[in-house]
Amino acid sequence: MVRRARKTGQVQMIFVTSRKLDFSDLVRDLTAEFPEIETVAVNYQTSKSSEIYGDRTEIIWGKEAIQEGVLDYEFSLSPRAFYQLNPEQTELLYSEAVKALDVGPEDHLMDAYCGVGTIGFAFAKRVKSLRGMDIIPEAIEDAKRNAKRMGFDNTHYEAGTAEEVIPRWYREGYRADALIADPPRTGLDDRLLETIVRYAPPKMVYVSCNVSTLARDLVKLSQVYDVRYIQSVDMFPHTARTEAVVKLVRKESVRMP
């Protein structure tokens, strides 16, 4: 996999293999030919699942991460960290999410599936606190470093699944006024849906990359939320795929526990 940062031009290469291989000659030739390469990594995927990456990643040449930018901030991307494939449209996507959620300076915000923190950082200056979680530990470490570098002292990040971390935060007394949900194509986990319906933060933005699972999840979320609008963002031109930004507001009739 090859990733190029639009803002900095830095390139990151990840070889995915099921066993230990010697890439030294190839890396020497590639880095000599392409000086913009900053990171070369190997990811070991030994399972027979459909997932591209395995759990173990090793940097074999260069830096731990490359630098990318979106809107008015820059951030680090380690090899396994997810980031949108279309940087230009990502700025539009995040701007639409900010418009939809409409947070204020007293709001506490949760960012489910936060990755390296990119979408949450668009809100960090606007809210009292921001908490995020992701299943990839390397992404969480990136998020922590990125937040510190940008001076956001109102953030907190943890590695783990949203369906496990968010209920625990509620049990510990942290109450969200707003929620960002930007799940993978599989949509929201059933346990997370149950948690959202139970605690129902007053406002929510759902960023979806799969309209089929979005439609399924909105059936459940409509128990406690009204869908104010859905804005599509064309992240993959000339394909049938599109992202959707959904503005959800808690129903006035909903009574909270």
Coordinates of N, CA and C in Angstrom, one line a residue:
M1 N 0.8 -1.2 0.0 CA 0.0 0.0 0.0 C 0.9 1.2 0.0
V2 N 0.5 2.2 -0.8 CA 1.3 3.5 -0.9 C 0.3 4.6 -0.5
R3 N 0.8 5.4 0.4 CA 0.0 6.6 0.8 C 0.8 7.8 0.7
R4 N 0.2 8.8 0.0 CA 0.9 10.1 -0.2 C 0.1 11.2 0.5
A5 N 0.8 12.0 1.3 CA 0.1 13.1 2.0 C 0.0 14.3 1.0
R6 N -1.2 14.8 0.9 CA -1.4 15.9 -0.1 C -0.8 17.2 0.4
K7 N -0.8 17.5 1.7 CA -0.3 18.8 2.1 C 1.2 18.8 2.2
T8 N 1.9 17.7 2.5 CA 3.3 17.7 2.6 C 4.1 17.0 1.5
G9 N 3.4 16.1 0.7 CA 4.0 15.3 -0.3 C 4.8 14.1 0.2
Q10 N 4.7 13.9 1.5 CA 5.4 12.7 2.0 C 4.7 11.4 1.7
V11 N 5.5 10.4 1.5 CA 5.0 9.1 1.0 C 5.3 8.0 2.1
Q12 N 4.3 7.1 2.2 CA 4.5 6.0 3.2 C 4.2 4.7 2.4
M13 N 5.0 3.7 2.6 CA 4.8 2.4 1.9 C 4.7 1.3 2.9
I14 N 3.7 0.5 2.7 CA 3.4 -0.6 3.6 C 3.3 -1.9 2.8
F15 N 4.2 -2.8 3.0 CA 4.2 -4.2 2.4 C 3.4 -5.1 3.4
V16 N 2.4 -5.8 2.8 CA 1.6 -6.7 3.6 C 2.0 -8.1 3.2
T17 N 2.4 -8.9 4.1 CA 2.9 -10.3 3.8 C 2.4 -11.2 5.0
S18 N 2.5 -12.5 4.7 CA 2.1 -13.5 5.7 C 3.3 -14.1 6.4
R19 N 4.5 -13.7 5.9 CA 5.7 -14.3 6.5 C 6.9 -13.3 6.4
K20 N 7.9 -13.6 7.1 CA 9.1 -12.7 7.1 C 9.8 -12.8 5.8
L21 N 10.1 -11.6 5.2 CA 10.8 -11.5 3.9 C 11.9 -10.5 4.0
D22 N 12.8 -10.6 3.1 CA 13.9 -9.6 3.1 C 13.6 -8.5 2.0
F23 N 13.3 -7.3 2.5 CA 13.0 -6.2 1.6 C 14.1 -5.2 1.4
S24 N 15.3 -5.6 1.9 CA 16.4 -4.6 2.0 C 16.8 -4.1 0.6
D25 N 17.0 -4.9 -0.3 CA 17.4 -4.5 -1.7 C 16.3 -3.6 -2.3
L26 N 15.1 -4.0 -2.2 CA 13.9 -3.3 -2.8 C 13.8 -1.9 -2.1
V27 N 13.9 -1.9 -0.8 CA 13.8 -0.6 -0.1 C 14.9 0.3 -0.5
R28 N 16.1 -0.2 -0.6 CA 17.3 0.6 -1.0 C 17.0 1.3 -2.4
D29 N 16.6 0.5 -3.3 CA 16.3 1.0 -4.7 C 15.2 2.0 -4.7
L30 N 14.1 1.7 -4.0 CA 12.9 2.6 -4.0 C 13.2 3.9 -3.3
T31 N 13.9 3.9 -2.2 CA 14.2 5.1 -1.5 C 15.2 6.0 -2.3
A32 N 16.1 5.3 -3.0 CA 17.1 6.1 -3.8 C 16.4 6.7 -5.0
E33 N 15.4 6.0 -5.6 CA 14.7 6.5 -6.8 C 13.6 7.6 -6.4
F34 N 13.0 7.4 -5.2 CA 11.9 8.3 -4.8 C 12.2 8.9 -3.4
P35 N 12.9 10.0 -3.4 CA 13.3 10.6 -2.1 C 12.1 11.1 -1.3
E36 N 10.9 11.2 -1.8 CA 9.8 11.6 -1.0 C 9.3 10.5 -0.1
I37 N 9.8 9.3 -0.2 CA 9.4 8.2 0.7 C 10.0 8.5 2.1
E38 N 9.1 8.6 3.1 CA 9.5 8.9 4.4 C 9.5 7.6 5.3
T39 N 8.6 6.7 5.0 CA 8.4 5.5 5.8 C 8.2 4.3 5.0
V40 N 8.8 3.2 5.4 CA 8.6 1.9 4.8 C 8.3 0.9 5.9
A41 N 7.2 0.2 5.8 CA 6.8 -0.7 6.9 C 6.3 -2.0 6.3
V42 N 6.4 -3.0 7.2 CA 5.9 -4.3 6.8 C 4.7 -4.7 7.8
N43 N 3.6 -5.1 7.3 CA 2.5 -5.6 8.1 C 2.3 -7.1 7.9
Y44 N 2.2 -7.8 9.0 CA 2.1 -9.3 8.9 C 0.6 -9.7 9.1
Q45 N 0.1 -10.2 8.0 CA -1.3 -10.7 8.0 C -1.3 -12.2 7.8
T46 N -1.5 -12.9 8.8 CA -1.4 -14.4 8.8 C -2.8 -15.1 8.8
S47 N -3.8 -14.3 9.0 CA -5.1 -14.9 9.1 C -5.7 -15.0 7.6
K48 N -6.8 -15.7 7.5 CA -7.4 -15.9 6.2 C -8.7 -15.1 6.1
S49 N -8.8 -14.0 6.9 CA -10.0 -13.1 6.9 C -9.9 -12.2 5.7
S50 N -10.9 -11.4 5.5 CA -10.9 -10.4 4.4 C -10.2 -9.1 4.8
E51 N -9.8 -9.0 6.0 CA -9.1 -7.8 6.4 C -7.7 -7.7 5.8
I52 N -7.4 -6.5 5.3 CA -6.1 -6.2 4.6 C -5.0 -6.4 5.6
Y53 N -5.1 -5.7 6.7 CA -3.9 -5.7 7.7 C -4.1 -6.7 8.8
G54 N -2.9 -7.2 9.2 CA -2.8 -8.0 10.4 C -2.6 -7.1 11.6
D55 N -2.3 -7.7 12.8 CA -2.2 -6.9 14.0 C -0.8 -6.4 14.2
R56 N 0.2 -7.0 13.5 CA 1.6 -6.5 13.8 C 2.2 -5.8 12.6
T57 N 2.8 -4.6 12.9 CA 3.4 -3.8 11.9 C 4.8 -3.4 12.4
E58 N 5.7 -3.5 11.5 CA 7.1 -3.2 11.8 C 7.7 -2.1 10.8
I59 N 8.2 -1.0 11.4 CA 8.9 0.0 10.6 C 10.3 -0.6 10.2
I60 N 10.5 -0.7 8.9 CA 11.8 -1.2 8.5 C 12.7 -0.2 7.9
W61 N 12.2 1.0 7.6 CA 13.0 2.1 7.1 C 12.3 3.4 7.4
G62 N 13.1 4.4 7.8 CA 12.5 5.8 7.9 C 11.8 6.1 9.2
K63 N 10.9 7.0 9.1 CA 10.2 7.6 10.2 C 9.0 6.7 10.6
E64 N 8.5 7.0 11.9 CA 7.4 6.3 12.4 C 6.1 6.7 11.7
A65 N 6.0 7.9 11.2 CA 4.8 8.4 10.6 C 5.1 9.5 9.6
I66 N 4.1 9.8 8.8 CA 4.2 10.9 7.9 C 3.2 12.0 8.3
Q67 N 3.4 13.2 7.8 CA 2.6 14.4 8.2 C 1.6 14.7 7.1
E68 N 0.3 14.9 7.5 CA -0.7 15.3 6.5 C -1.5 16.5 7.1
G69 N -2.3 17.1 6.3 CA -3.1 18.2 6.8 C -4.4 18.3 6.2
V70 N -5.4 18.8 7.0 CA -6.8 19.0 6.5 C -7.3 20.2 7.2
L71 N -8.1 21.0 6.5 CA -8.7 22.2 7.0 C -7.5 23.1 7.5
D72 N -7.5 23.5 8.8 CA -6.4 24.3 9.3 C -5.4 23.7 10.2
Y73 N -5.3 22.3 10.2 CA -4.4 21.6 11.1 C -3.7 20.5 10.4
E74 N -2.5 20.1 11.0 CA -1.7 19.0 10.5 C -1.7 17.9 11.6
F75 N -1.4 16.7 11.1 CA -1.4 15.6 12.0 C -0.5 14.5 11.5
S76 N -0.2 13.5 12.3 CA 0.7 12.4 12.0 C -0.2 11.2 11.6
L77 N 0.3 10.4 10.6 CA -0.3 9.2 10.2 C 0.7 8.0 10.3
S78 N 0.5 7.1 11.2 CA 1.3 5.9 11.2 C 0.8 4.9 10.2
P79 N 1.5 3.9 9.9 CA 1.2 3.0 8.8 C -0.2 2.4 8.8
R80 N -0.7 1.9 10.0 CA -2.0 1.3 10.1 C -3.2 2.2 10.3
A81 N -2.9 3.5 10.5 CA -3.9 4.4 10.8 C -4.8 4.7 9.6
F82 N -6.1 4.7 9.8 CA -7.0 5.0 8.7 C -7.1 6.5 8.4
Y83 N -7.1 6.8 7.1 CA -7.4 8.2 6.7 C -8.1 8.1 5.4
Q84 N -9.0 9.1 5.1 CA -9.8 9.1 3.9 C -8.9 9.1 2.6
L85 N -9.4 8.4 1.6 CA -8.6 8.3 0.4 C -8.6 9.5 -0.6
N86 N -9.6 10.4 -0.3 CA -9.7 11.6 -1.2 C -9.5 12.8 -0.4
P87 N -8.3 13.3 -0.2 CA -8.0 14.4 0.7 C -8.8 15.7 0.4
E88 N -9.0 16.0 -0.9 CA -9.8 17.2 -1.3 C -11.2 17.2 -0.7
Q89 N -11.9 16.0 -1.0 CA -13.2 15.9 -0.5 C -13.3 15.7 1.0
T90 N -12.2 15.2 1.6 CA -12.3 15.1 3.0 C -12.5 16.4 3.7
E91 N -11.9 17.5 3.2 CA -12.1 18.8 3.8 C -13.6 19.2 3.7
L92 N -14.3 18.9 2.6 CA -15.7 19.1 2.5 C -16.5 18.2 3.4
L93 N -16.1 17.0 3.5 CA -16.8 16.0 4.4 C -16.7 16.5 5.9
Y94 N -15.6 16.9 6.3 CA -15.4 17.4 7.7 C -16.2 18.7 7.9
S95 N -16.2 19.6 7.0 CA -16.9 20.8 7.1 C -18.4 20.6 7.2
E96 N -18.9 19.6 6.5 CA -20.3 19.2 6.5 C -20.6 18.6 7.9
A97 N -19.7 17.9 8.5 CA -19.9 17.3 9.8 C -20.0 18.4 10.9
V98 N -19.1 19.4 10.8 CA -19.1 20.5 11.7 C -20.4 21.2 11.6
K99 N -20.9 21.5 10.4 CA -22.1 22.2 10.1 C -23.3 21.4 10.7
A100 N -23.3 20.1 10.6 CA -24.4 19.3 11.0 C -24.5 19.2 12.6
L101 N -23.4 19.1 13.2 CA -23.4 18.8 14.7 C -23.7 20.1 15.5
D102 N -23.2 21.2 15.1 CA -23.6 22.5 15.7 C -23.3 22.4 17.2
V103 N -22.1 22.2 17.7 CA -21.7 22.2 19.1 C -21.4 23.5 19.6
G104 N -21.3 23.6 21.0 CA -21.0 24.9 21.6 C -19.9 24.7 22.7
P105 N -19.5 25.8 23.3 CA -18.3 25.8 24.2 C -18.6 25.0 25.5
E106 N -19.8 24.7 25.9 CA -20.1 23.9 27.1 C -20.4 22.5 26.8
D107 N -20.3 22.1 25.5 CA -20.6 20.7 25.1 C -19.5 19.7 25.4
H108 N -19.8 18.5 25.8 CA -18.9 17.4 25.9 C -19.2 16.5 24.7
L109 N -18.1 16.2 24.0 CA -18.2 15.5 22.7 C -17.5 14.1 22.7
M110 N -18.2 13.1 22.2 CA -17.6 11.8 22.0 C -17.4 11.5 20.5
D111 N -16.2 11.0 20.2 CA -15.9 10.7 18.8 C -15.6 9.2 18.7
A112 N -16.7 8.5 18.2 CA -16.5 7.0 18.0 C -15.8 6.7 16.7
Y113 N -14.9 5.7 16.7 CA -14.1 5.4 15.6 C -13.2 6.6 15.2
C114 N -12.5 7.1 16.2 CA -11.8 8.4 16.0 C -10.6 8.3 15.1
G115 N -10.0 7.1 14.9 CA -8.7 7.1 14.1 C -7.6 7.9 14.8
V116 N -6.9 8.7 14.0 CA -5.8 9.5 14.5 C -6.4 10.9 15.0
G117 N -7.7 11.0 15.1 CA -8.3 12.2 15.7 C -8.8 13.2 14.7
T118 N -8.6 13.0 13.4 CA -8.8 14.0 12.4 C -10.2 14.7 12.4
I119 N -11.3 13.9 12.4 CA -12.6 14.5 12.3 C -12.9 15.2 13.6
G120 N -12.5 14.6 14.8 CA -12.7 15.3 16.1 C -12.0 16.6 16.2
F121 N -10.8 16.7 15.6 CA -10.0 17.9 15.8 C -10.7 19.1 15.2
A122 N -11.6 18.9 14.2 CA -12.4 19.9 13.6 C -13.3 20.6 14.6
F123 N -13.6 19.8 15.7 CA -14.5 20.3 16.8 C -13.8 20.7 18.0
A124 N -12.5 20.4 18.2 CA -11.9 20.5 19.5 C -11.9 21.9 20.0
K125 N -11.7 22.9 19.2 CA -11.7 24.3 19.7 C -13.1 24.8 20.0
R126 N -14.1 24.0 19.6 CA -15.5 24.5 19.8 C -16.2 23.9 21.0
V127 N -15.6 22.9 21.7 CA -16.3 22.2 22.7 C -15.5 22.3 24.0
K128 N -16.1 21.9 25.1 CA -15.5 21.9 26.4 C -14.5 20.7 26.6
S129 N -15.0 19.5 26.1 CA -14.1 18.3 26.1 C -14.4 17.4 24.9
L130 N -13.4 16.7 24.5 CA -13.5 15.7 23.4 C -12.9 14.4 23.8
R131 N -13.7 13.3 23.7 CA -13.1 12.0 24.0 C -13.3 11.1 22.7
G132 N -12.3 10.3 22.4 CA -12.3 9.5 21.3 C -11.8 8.1 21.5
M133 N -12.2 7.1 20.7 CA -11.7 5.8 20.9 C -11.5 5.1 19.5
D134 N -10.6 4.1 19.4 CA -10.4 3.4 18.1 C -9.8 2.0 18.5
I135 N -10.1 1.1 17.6 CA -9.6 -0.3 17.9 C -8.1 -0.4 17.6
I136 N -7.5 0.5 16.9 CA -6.1 0.4 16.5 C -5.2 1.2 17.4
P137 N -4.4 0.6 18.3 CA -3.6 1.3 19.3 C -2.7 2.3 18.6
E138 N -2.1 2.0 17.5 CA -1.2 3.0 16.8 C -1.9 4.3 16.5
A139 N -3.2 4.1 16.0 CA -4.0 5.3 15.7 C -4.2 6.2 17.0
I140 N -4.5 5.5 18.1 CA -4.7 6.2 19.3 C -3.5 7.0 19.8
E141 N -2.3 6.3 19.6 CA -1.1 7.0 19.9 C -0.9 8.2 19.0
D142 N -1.2 8.1 17.7 CA -1.1 9.2 16.8 C -2.1 10.3 17.3
A143 N -3.3 10.0 17.7 CA -4.3 11.0 18.1 C -3.8 11.7 19.3
K144 N -3.2 11.0 20.3 CA -2.6 11.7 21.5 C -1.5 12.7 21.1
R145 N -0.6 12.2 20.2 CA 0.5 13.1 19.8 C 0.0 14.3 19.0
N146 N -1.0 14.0 18.2 CA -1.5 15.1 17.4 C -2.2 16.2 18.2
A147 N -3.0 15.7 19.2 CA -3.7 16.6 20.1 C -2.7 17.5 20.9
K148 N -1.6 16.8 21.4 CA -0.6 17.5 22.2 C 0.1 18.6 21.3
R149 N 0.4 18.2 20.1 CA 1.2 19.1 19.2 C 0.3 20.3 18.9
M150 N -1.0 20.1 18.8 CA -1.9 21.2 18.4 C -2.4 22.0 19.6
G151 N -1.9 21.6 20.8 CA -2.3 22.3 22.0 C -3.7 22.1 22.5
F152 N -4.3 21.0 22.1 CA -5.7 20.6 22.6 C -5.5 19.9 24.0
D153 N -5.7 20.6 25.1 CA -5.6 20.0 26.4 C -7.0 19.5 26.9
N154 N -8.0 19.6 26.0 CA -9.4 19.1 26.4 C -9.7 17.8 25.8
T155 N -8.7 17.0 25.4 CA -9.0 15.8 24.7 C -8.5 14.6 25.5
H156 N -9.1 13.4 25.2 CA -8.8 12.2 25.9 C -9.1 11.0 24.9
Y157 N -8.1 10.1 24.7 CA -8.2 9.0 23.8 C -7.9 7.7 24.4
E158 N -8.6 6.7 24.0 CA -8.4 5.3 24.5 C -8.5 4.3 23.4
A159 N -7.7 3.3 23.4 CA -7.8 2.2 22.5 C -8.9 1.2 22.9
G160 N -9.7 0.8 22.0 CA -10.8 -0.2 22.3 C -11.9 0.0 21.4
T161 N -12.9 -0.9 21.5 CA -14.1 -0.8 20.6 C -15.0 0.3 21.2
A162 N -15.7 1.0 20.3 CA -16.7 1.9 20.7 C -17.8 1.3 21.6
E163 N -18.2 0.1 21.2 CA -19.3 -0.6 21.9 C -18.9 -1.0 23.3
E164 N -17.6 -1.0 23.6 CA -17.1 -1.3 25.0 C -16.7 -0.1 25.7
V165 N -16.0 0.9 25.1 CA -15.5 2.0 25.8 C -16.6 3.0 26.1
I166 N -17.5 3.3 25.2 CA -18.6 4.3 25.5 C -19.5 3.9 26.6
P167 N -20.0 2.7 26.7 CA -20.8 2.3 27.9 C -20.0 2.5 29.2
R168 N -18.7 2.2 29.2 CA -17.9 2.3 30.4 C -17.8 3.8 30.8
W169 N -17.6 4.7 29.8 CA -17.5 6.1 30.1 C -18.8 6.6 30.7
Y170 N -19.9 6.1 30.2 CA -21.2 6.5 30.8 C -21.3 6.0 32.3
R171 N -20.9 4.8 32.5 CA -20.9 4.2 33.8 C -20.0 5.0 34.8
E172 N -18.9 5.5 34.2 CA -18.0 6.3 35.0 C -18.4 7.7 35.3
G173 N -19.5 8.1 34.6 CA -20.1 9.4 34.9 C -19.9 10.5 33.8
Y174 N -19.2 10.1 32.7 CA -19.0 11.1 31.6 C -20.2 11.1 30.7
R175 N -20.9 12.2 30.5 CA -22.1 12.3 29.8 C -21.8 13.2 28.5
A176 N -22.1 12.6 27.4 CA -21.9 13.4 26.1 C -23.1 14.2 25.8
D177 N -22.8 15.5 25.4 CA -23.9 16.3 24.8 C -24.0 16.1 23.3
A178 N -23.0 15.5 22.7 CA -23.0 15.3 21.3 C -22.1 14.1 20.9
L179 N -22.4 13.5 19.8 CA -21.7 12.3 19.4 C -21.4 12.3 17.9
I180 N -20.1 12.0 17.6 CA -19.7 11.7 16.2 C -19.6 10.2 16.0
A181 N -20.2 9.7 15.0 CA -20.1 8.3 14.7 C -19.7 8.2 13.2
D182 N -18.4 7.7 13.0 CA -17.9 7.5 11.6 C -17.4 6.1 11.5
P183 N -18.3 5.1 11.4 CA -17.9 3.7 11.5 C -17.4 3.2 10.1
P184 N -16.9 2.0 10.1 CA -16.5 1.3 8.9 C -17.7 0.9 8.1
R185 N -17.5 0.3 6.9 CA -18.7 -0.1 6.1 C -19.7 -1.0 6.7
T186 N -19.3 -1.7 7.7 CA -20.2 -2.6 8.4 C -21.2 -1.9 9.3
G187 N -21.0 -0.5 9.5 CA -21.9 0.2 10.2 C -21.7 0.1 11.7
L188 N -22.7 0.6 12.5 CA -22.6 0.6 14.0 C -22.9 -0.8 14.5
D189 N -22.0 -1.2 15.5 CA -22.2 -2.5 16.2 C -23.5 -2.5 16.9
D190 N -24.2 -3.6 17.0 CA -25.5 -3.7 17.7 C -25.4 -3.2 19.1
R191 N -24.3 -3.5 19.8 CA -24.2 -3.1 21.2 C -24.0 -1.6 21.3
L192 N -23.3 -1.0 20.4 CA -23.2 0.5 20.4 C -24.5 1.1 20.1
L193 N -25.3 0.6 19.1 CA -26.6 1.1 18.8 C -27.5 1.1 20.1
E194 N -27.4 0.0 20.8 CA -28.2 -0.1 22.0 C -27.8 1.0 23.1
T195 N -26.5 1.2 23.1 CA -26.0 2.2 24.1 C -26.4 3.6 23.6
I196 N -26.3 3.9 22.3 CA -26.7 5.2 21.9 C -28.2 5.5 22.1
V197 N -29.0 4.4 21.8 CA -30.5 4.6 22.1 C -30.8 4.7 23.6
R198 N -30.0 4.1 24.4 CA -30.2 4.2 25.8 C -29.9 5.5 26.4
Y199 N -28.7 6.1 26.0 CA -28.3 7.3 26.6 C -28.6 8.5 25.7
A200 N -28.8 8.3 24.5 CA -29.2 9.4 23.5 C -28.7 10.8 23.7
P201 N -27.4 11.0 23.4 CA -26.9 12.4 23.5 C -27.8 13.3 22.7
P202 N -28.0 14.5 23.1 CA -29.0 15.4 22.5 C -28.8 15.6 21.0
K203 N -27.5 15.5 20.5 CA -27.3 15.7 19.1 C -26.2 14.7 18.6
M204 N -26.3 14.4 17.4 CA -25.4 13.3 16.8 C -25.2 13.6 15.3
V205 N -24.0 13.3 14.9 CA -23.7 13.3 13.4 C -23.2 11.9 13.1
Y206 N -23.8 11.3 12.1 CA -23.4 10.0 11.6 C -22.8 10.2 10.2
V207 N -21.5 9.8 10.1 CA -20.8 9.9 8.8 C -20.7 8.5 8.3
S208 N -21.3 8.2 7.2 CA -21.4 6.8 6.7 C -20.8 6.7 5.3
C209 N -20.1 5.5 5.2 CA -19.5 5.2 3.9 C -20.2 4.1 3.2
N210 N -21.4 3.7 3.7 CA -22.2 2.6 3.2 C -23.7 2.9 3.4
V211 N -24.4 3.3 2.4 CA -25.8 3.7 2.6 C -26.6 2.5 3.0
S212 N -26.3 1.3 2.7 CA -27.1 0.1 3.1 C -27.1 0.0 4.6
T213 N -25.9 0.0 5.2 CA -25.8 -0.1 6.7 C -26.3 1.1 7.4
L214 N -26.2 2.3 6.7 CA -26.7 3.5 7.3 C -28.2 3.4 7.4
A215 N -28.9 2.9 6.3 CA -30.4 2.8 6.4 C -30.8 1.8 7.5
R216 N -30.1 0.7 7.6 CA -30.3 -0.2 8.7 C -30.2 0.4 10.1
D217 N -29.1 1.2 10.3 CA -28.9 1.8 11.6 C -29.9 2.9 11.9
L218 N -30.3 3.6 10.9 CA -31.2 4.7 11.1 C -32.6 4.2 11.6
V219 N -32.9 3.0 11.2 CA -34.2 2.4 11.7 C -34.1 2.3 13.2
K220 N -33.0 1.9 13.8 CA -32.9 1.7 15.2 C -32.7 3.1 15.9
L221 N -31.9 4.0 15.3 CA -31.7 5.3 15.9 C -33.0 6.2 15.9
S222 N -33.9 5.9 14.9 CA -35.1 6.7 14.8 C -36.0 6.5 16.0
Q223 N -35.7 5.5 16.9 CA -36.5 5.4 18.1 C -36.3 6.6 19.0
V224 N -35.1 7.2 19.0 CA -34.9 8.3 19.9 C -34.5 9.6 19.1
Y225 N -34.2 9.5 17.9 CA -33.7 10.7 17.1 C -34.6 11.0 15.9
D226 N -34.7 12.3 15.6 CA -35.2 12.7 14.3 C -34.1 13.0 13.4
V227 N -34.2 12.5 12.1 CA -33.2 12.8 11.1 C -33.6 14.2 10.5
R228 N -32.7 15.2 10.7 CA -33.0 16.5 10.2 C -32.7 16.7 8.7
Y229 N -31.5 16.1 8.4 CA -31.2 16.0 6.9 C -30.0 15.1 6.7
I230 N -29.9 14.7 5.4 CA -28.8 13.8 5.0 C -28.1 14.6 3.8
Q231 N -26.8 14.8 4.0 CA -26.0 15.4 2.9 C -25.0 14.4 2.4
S232 N -25.0 14.2 1.1 CA -24.1 13.3 0.5 C -22.8 14.0 0.1
V233 N -21.7 13.3 0.1 CA -20.4 13.8 -0.3 C -19.7 12.8 -1.2
D234 N -19.4 13.2 -2.4 CA -18.9 12.3 -3.4 C -17.4 12.1 -3.2
M235 N -17.0 11.0 -2.5 CA -15.6 10.7 -2.2 C -15.0 9.9 -3.3
F236 N -15.8 9.2 -4.1 CA -15.3 8.3 -5.1 C -15.9 8.6 -6.4
P237 N -15.5 9.6 -7.1 CA -16.1 10.0 -8.4 C -16.2 8.8 -9.4
H238 N -17.3 8.8 -10.1 CA -17.5 7.8 -11.2 C -17.7 6.4 -10.6
T239 N -18.1 6.3 -9.4 CA -18.5 5.0 -8.8 C -19.9 5.2 -8.1
A240 N -20.4 4.1 -7.7 CA -21.7 4.1 -7.1 C -21.6 4.5 -5.6
R241 N -20.4 4.5 -5.1 CA -20.2 4.7 -3.6 C -20.2 6.2 -3.3
T242 N -20.8 6.6 -2.1 CA -20.8 7.9 -1.7 C -20.8 8.0 -0.2
E243 N -20.3 9.0 0.4 CA -20.4 9.2 1.9 C -21.7 10.0 2.2
A244 N -22.2 9.8 3.4 CA -23.3 10.6 3.8 C -23.1 11.2 5.2
V245 N -23.5 12.4 5.3 CA -23.4 13.1 6.6 C -24.9 13.3 7.1
V246 N -25.2 12.7 8.2 CA -26.6 12.7 8.7 C -26.7 13.5 10.0
K247 N -27.5 14.5 10.1 CA -27.8 15.3 11.2 C -28.9 14.7 12.0
L248 N -28.7 14.3 13.3 CA -29.7 13.7 14.1 C -29.9 14.5 15.4
V249 N -31.1 14.7 15.8 CA -31.4 15.5 17.0 C -32.4 14.6 17.8
R250 N -32.1 14.6 19.1 CA -33.0 13.8 20.0 C -34.4 14.2 20.0
K251 N -35.3 13.3 20.0 CA -36.8 13.6 20.0 C -37.1 14.3 21.3
E252 N -38.0 15.3 21.3 CA -38.4 16.0 22.5 C -39.1 15.1 23.5
S253 N -39.7 14.0 23.0 CA -40.5 13.1 23.8 C -39.6 12.1 24.6
V254 N -38.3 12.0 24.2 CA -37.5 11.0 24.9 C -37.1 11.5 26.3
R255 N -37.3 10.6 27.2 CA -36.9 10.8 28.6 C -35.6 10.1 28.9
M256 N -34.7 10.8 29.5 CA -33.4 10.2 29.7 C -33.3 9.5 31.1
P257 N -32.5 8.4 31.2 CA -32.4 7.7 32.5 C -31.7 8.5 33.5

